[in-house]
Short mmCIF file of C-alpha atoms in Angstrom, two decimals:
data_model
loop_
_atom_site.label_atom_id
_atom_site.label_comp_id
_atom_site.label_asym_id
_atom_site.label_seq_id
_atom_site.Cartn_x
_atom_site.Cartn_y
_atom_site.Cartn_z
CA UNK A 5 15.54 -28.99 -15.85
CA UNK A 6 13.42 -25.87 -14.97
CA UNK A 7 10.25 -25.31 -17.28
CA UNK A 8 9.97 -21.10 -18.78
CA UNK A 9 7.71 -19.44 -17.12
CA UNK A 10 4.85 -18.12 -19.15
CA UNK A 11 3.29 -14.27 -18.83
CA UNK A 12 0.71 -13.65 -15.91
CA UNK A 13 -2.28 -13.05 -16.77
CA UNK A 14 -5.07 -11.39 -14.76
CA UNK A 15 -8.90 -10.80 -15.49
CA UNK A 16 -10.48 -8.17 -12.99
CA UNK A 17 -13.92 -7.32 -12.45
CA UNK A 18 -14.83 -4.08 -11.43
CA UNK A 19 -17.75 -1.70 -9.92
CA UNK A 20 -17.98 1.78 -8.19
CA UNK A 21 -19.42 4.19 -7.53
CA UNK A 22 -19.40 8.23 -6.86
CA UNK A 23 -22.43 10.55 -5.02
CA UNK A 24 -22.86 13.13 -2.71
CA UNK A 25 -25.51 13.07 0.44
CA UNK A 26 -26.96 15.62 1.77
CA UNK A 27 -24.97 18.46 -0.17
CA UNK A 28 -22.01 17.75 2.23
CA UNK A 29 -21.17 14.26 2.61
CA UNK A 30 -19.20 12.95 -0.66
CA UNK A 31 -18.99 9.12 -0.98
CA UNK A 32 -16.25 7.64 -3.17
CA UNK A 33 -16.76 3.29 -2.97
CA UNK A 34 -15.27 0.97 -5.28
CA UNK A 35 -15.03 -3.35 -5.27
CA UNK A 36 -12.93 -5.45 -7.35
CA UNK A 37 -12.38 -9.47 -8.19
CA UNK A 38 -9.60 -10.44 -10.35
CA UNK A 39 -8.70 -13.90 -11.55
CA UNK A 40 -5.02 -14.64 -12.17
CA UNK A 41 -3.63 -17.70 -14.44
CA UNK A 42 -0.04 -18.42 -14.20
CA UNK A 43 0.77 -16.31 -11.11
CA UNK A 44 3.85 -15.86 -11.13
CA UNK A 45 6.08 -16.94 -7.71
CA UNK A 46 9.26 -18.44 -6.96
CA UNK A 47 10.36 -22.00 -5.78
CA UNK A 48 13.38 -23.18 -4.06
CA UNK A 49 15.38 -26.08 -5.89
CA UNK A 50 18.78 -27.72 -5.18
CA UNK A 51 21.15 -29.08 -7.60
CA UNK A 52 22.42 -32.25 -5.70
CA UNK A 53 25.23 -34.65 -6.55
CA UNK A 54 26.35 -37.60 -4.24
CA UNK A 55 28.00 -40.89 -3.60
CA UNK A 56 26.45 -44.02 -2.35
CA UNK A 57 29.12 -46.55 -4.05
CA UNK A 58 30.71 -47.37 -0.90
CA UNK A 59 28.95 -47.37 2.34
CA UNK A 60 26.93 -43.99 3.73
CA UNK A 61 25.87 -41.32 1.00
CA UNK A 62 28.39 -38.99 0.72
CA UNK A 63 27.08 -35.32 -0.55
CA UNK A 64 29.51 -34.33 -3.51
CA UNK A 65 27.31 -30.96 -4.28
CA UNK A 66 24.94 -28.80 -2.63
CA UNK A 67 23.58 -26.26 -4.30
CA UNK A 68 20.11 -24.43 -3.54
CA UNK A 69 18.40 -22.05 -6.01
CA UNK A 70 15.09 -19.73 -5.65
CA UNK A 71 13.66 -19.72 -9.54
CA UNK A 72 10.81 -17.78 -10.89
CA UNK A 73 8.03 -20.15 -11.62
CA UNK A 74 4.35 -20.31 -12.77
CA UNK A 75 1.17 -21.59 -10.26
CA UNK A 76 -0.46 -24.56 -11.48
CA UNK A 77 -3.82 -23.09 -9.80
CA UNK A 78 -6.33 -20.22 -10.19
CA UNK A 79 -5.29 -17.56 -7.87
CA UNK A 80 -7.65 -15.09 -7.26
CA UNK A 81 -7.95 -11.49 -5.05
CA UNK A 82 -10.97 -9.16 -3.99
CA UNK A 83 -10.71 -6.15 -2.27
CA UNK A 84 -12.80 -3.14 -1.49
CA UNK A 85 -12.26 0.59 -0.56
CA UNK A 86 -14.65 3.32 0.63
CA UNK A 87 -13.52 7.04 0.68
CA UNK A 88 -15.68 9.75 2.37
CA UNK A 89 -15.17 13.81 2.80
CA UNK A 90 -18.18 15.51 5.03
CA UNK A 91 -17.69 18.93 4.48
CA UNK A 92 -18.63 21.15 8.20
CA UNK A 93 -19.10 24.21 5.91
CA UNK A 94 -16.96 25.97 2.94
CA UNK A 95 -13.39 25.67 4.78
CA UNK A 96 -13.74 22.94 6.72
CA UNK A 97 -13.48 19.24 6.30
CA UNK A 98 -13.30 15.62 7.70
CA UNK A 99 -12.36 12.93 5.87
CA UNK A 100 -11.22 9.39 5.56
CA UNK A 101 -10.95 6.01 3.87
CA UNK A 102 -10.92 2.27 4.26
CA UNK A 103 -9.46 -0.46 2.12
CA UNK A 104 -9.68 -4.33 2.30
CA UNK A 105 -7.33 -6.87 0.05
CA UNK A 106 -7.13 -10.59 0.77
CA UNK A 107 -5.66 -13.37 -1.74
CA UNK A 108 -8.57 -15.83 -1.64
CA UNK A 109 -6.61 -19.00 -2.10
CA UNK A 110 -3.36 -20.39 -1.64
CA UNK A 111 -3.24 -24.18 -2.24
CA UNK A 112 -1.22 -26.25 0.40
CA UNK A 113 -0.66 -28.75 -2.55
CA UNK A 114 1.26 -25.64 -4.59
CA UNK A 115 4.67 -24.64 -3.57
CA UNK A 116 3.95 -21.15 -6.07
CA UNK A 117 4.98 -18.40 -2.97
CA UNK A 118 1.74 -16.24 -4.02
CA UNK A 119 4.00 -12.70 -2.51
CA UNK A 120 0.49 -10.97 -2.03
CA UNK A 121 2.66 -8.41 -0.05
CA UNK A 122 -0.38 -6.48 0.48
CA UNK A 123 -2.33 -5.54 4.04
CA UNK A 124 -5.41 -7.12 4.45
CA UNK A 125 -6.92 -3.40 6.29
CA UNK A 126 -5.91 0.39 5.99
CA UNK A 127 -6.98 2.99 7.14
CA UNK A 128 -6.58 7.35 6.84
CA UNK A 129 -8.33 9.60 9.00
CA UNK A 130 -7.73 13.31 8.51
CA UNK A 131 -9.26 17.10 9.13
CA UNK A 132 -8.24 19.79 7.18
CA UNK A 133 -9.60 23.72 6.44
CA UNK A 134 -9.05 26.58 3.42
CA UNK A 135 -9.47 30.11 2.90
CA UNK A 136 -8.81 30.70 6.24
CA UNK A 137 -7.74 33.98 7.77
CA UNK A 138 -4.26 34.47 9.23
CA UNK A 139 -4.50 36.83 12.52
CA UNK A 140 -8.01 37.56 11.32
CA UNK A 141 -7.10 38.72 7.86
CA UNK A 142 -6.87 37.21 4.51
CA UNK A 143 -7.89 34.13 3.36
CA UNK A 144 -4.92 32.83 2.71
CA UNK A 145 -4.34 29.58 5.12
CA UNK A 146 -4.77 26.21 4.91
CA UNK A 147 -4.12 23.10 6.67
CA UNK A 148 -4.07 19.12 6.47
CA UNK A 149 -3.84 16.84 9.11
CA UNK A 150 -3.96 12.80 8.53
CA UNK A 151 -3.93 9.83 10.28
CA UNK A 152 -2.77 6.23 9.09
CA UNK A 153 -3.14 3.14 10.26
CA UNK A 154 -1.66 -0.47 8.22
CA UNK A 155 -2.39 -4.00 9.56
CA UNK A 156 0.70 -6.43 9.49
CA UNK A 157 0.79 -8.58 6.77
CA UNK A 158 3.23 -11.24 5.56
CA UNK A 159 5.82 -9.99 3.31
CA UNK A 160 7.47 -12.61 0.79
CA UNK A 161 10.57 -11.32 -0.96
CA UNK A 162 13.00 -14.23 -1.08
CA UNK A 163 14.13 -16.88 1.06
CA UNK A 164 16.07 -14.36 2.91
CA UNK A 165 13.66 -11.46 3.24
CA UNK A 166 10.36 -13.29 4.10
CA UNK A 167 9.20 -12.15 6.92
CA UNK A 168 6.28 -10.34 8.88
CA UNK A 169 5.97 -6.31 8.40
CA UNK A 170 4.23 -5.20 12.11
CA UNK A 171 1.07 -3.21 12.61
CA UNK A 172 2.17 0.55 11.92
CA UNK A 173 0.32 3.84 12.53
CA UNK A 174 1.52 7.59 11.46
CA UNK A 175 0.53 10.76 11.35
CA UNK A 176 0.89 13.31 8.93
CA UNK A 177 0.34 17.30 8.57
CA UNK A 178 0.80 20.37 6.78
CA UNK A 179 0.55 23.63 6.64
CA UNK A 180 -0.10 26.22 3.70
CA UNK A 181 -0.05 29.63 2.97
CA UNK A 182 -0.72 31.54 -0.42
CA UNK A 183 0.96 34.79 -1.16
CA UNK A 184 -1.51 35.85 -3.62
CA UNK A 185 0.27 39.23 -4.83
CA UNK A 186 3.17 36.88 -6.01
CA UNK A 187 1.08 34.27 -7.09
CA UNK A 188 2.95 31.78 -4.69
CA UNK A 189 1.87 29.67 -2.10
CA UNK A 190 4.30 28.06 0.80
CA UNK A 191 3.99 24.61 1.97
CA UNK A 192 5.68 23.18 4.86
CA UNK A 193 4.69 20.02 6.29
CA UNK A 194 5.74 16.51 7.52
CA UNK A 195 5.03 12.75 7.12
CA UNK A 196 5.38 10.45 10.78
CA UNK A 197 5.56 13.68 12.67
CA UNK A 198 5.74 11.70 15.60
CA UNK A 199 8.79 9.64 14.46
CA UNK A 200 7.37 6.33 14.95
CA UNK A 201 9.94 4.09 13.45
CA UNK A 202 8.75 1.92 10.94
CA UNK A 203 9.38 -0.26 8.05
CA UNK A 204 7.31 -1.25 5.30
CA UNK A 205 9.46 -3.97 3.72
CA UNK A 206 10.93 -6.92 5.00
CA UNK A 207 14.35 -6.37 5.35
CA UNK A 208 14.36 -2.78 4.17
CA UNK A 209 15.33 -0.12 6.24
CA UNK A 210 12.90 1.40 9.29
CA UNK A 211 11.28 5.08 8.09
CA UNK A 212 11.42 7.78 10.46
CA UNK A 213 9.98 11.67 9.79
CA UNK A 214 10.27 13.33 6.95
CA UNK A 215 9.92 17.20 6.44
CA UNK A 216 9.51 19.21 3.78
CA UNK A 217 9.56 22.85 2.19
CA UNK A 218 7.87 23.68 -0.68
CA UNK A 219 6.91 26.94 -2.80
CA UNK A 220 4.78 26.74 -5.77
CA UNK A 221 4.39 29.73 -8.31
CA UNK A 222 1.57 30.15 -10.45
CA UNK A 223 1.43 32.60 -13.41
CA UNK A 224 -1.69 34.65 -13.79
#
């Protein structure tokens, strides 16, 4: 006797903002709220049958289930990111960003599994340049190099794949160079360079590096 479960529905509250300082420093900020009725979850049930007619209860069936199902409370989230690029001069750049996300409440009364499944901190540090010169000609090189860094956090699939996703860090680069009397520019570049096994889901599979070719024509 399991109730429907009804659509989730989320109000969210908003503000931001965009400016640059000093003609180099470019500030991207943002902060949300949102307000969730019926969040949806899942609950574990179990059909049982048994037998206390003669003596100690005997168990005739035993069957567990995990069933979508709607919280009987308000659920709500806030969060907050900041982005910032400080440009050193016309080809080169630092830059990073910072995000926060944290599920306000969850009721000990409620049996709703919220699956927030997001990190409560992250952060991206990079340094990158354009237009430079290769072997002092041209200006035809560029480069990005980032930095990332993800809290742990608690990740709630199902019964079976609930479980916490470790602190992981990686680093990322790049490398481009534009062919201009082809109009085509070269990319070749890597995520986890270092090959710092990781995974990102409970129970999914650890990611190492990936590399990548690319070459991107543009008509005049």
């Amino acid at each position: 006797n399991i109730s429907a479960v009804r659509p989730e529905k989320v109000k969210t509250f908003e503000v931001g903002f965009r400016t640059t300082l000093f003609e180099k420093l470019f500030v991207d900020a943002g902060y949300y709220y949102s307000i969730y009725n019926d969040f949806l979850g899942f609950r574990i049930g179990v059909d049982l049958e048994y037998d206390n007619s003669a003596g100690p209860i005997t168990i005739q069936k035993l069957q567990p289930f995990r069933y979508a199902a709607n919280s009987e409370n308000t659920v709500t989230t806030q969060g907050f990111s900041i982005g910032l690029n400080y440009y050193l001069n016309s080809q080169y750049r630092v830059f990073g960003n910072y995000s926060f996300n944290k599920l306000n409440k969850v009721f000990d009364d409620d049996p709703i599994i919220p699956a927030f499944n997001t990190p409560e901190h992250k952060f991206n540090l990079g340094f990158g340049g354009r237009n430079l010169g290769f072997i002092g000609k041209g200006k035809n090189l560029g480069f990005n190099i980032n930095y990332k860094w993800v809290e742990g956090f608690l990740f709630e699939g199902s019964p079976q794949f609930t479980g916490i996703v470790p602190t992981y860090s990686m680093l990322d680069g790049q490398v481009s160079y534009t062919f201009e009397k082809i109009s085509t520019t070269l990319k070749v570049g890597a995520s986890n360079i270092l090959d710092k096994q990781n995974f990102q889901t409970y129970g999914g599979p650890r990611i190492g590096r990936l590399g990548y070719v690319t070459l991107t024509y543009e008509p005049k």
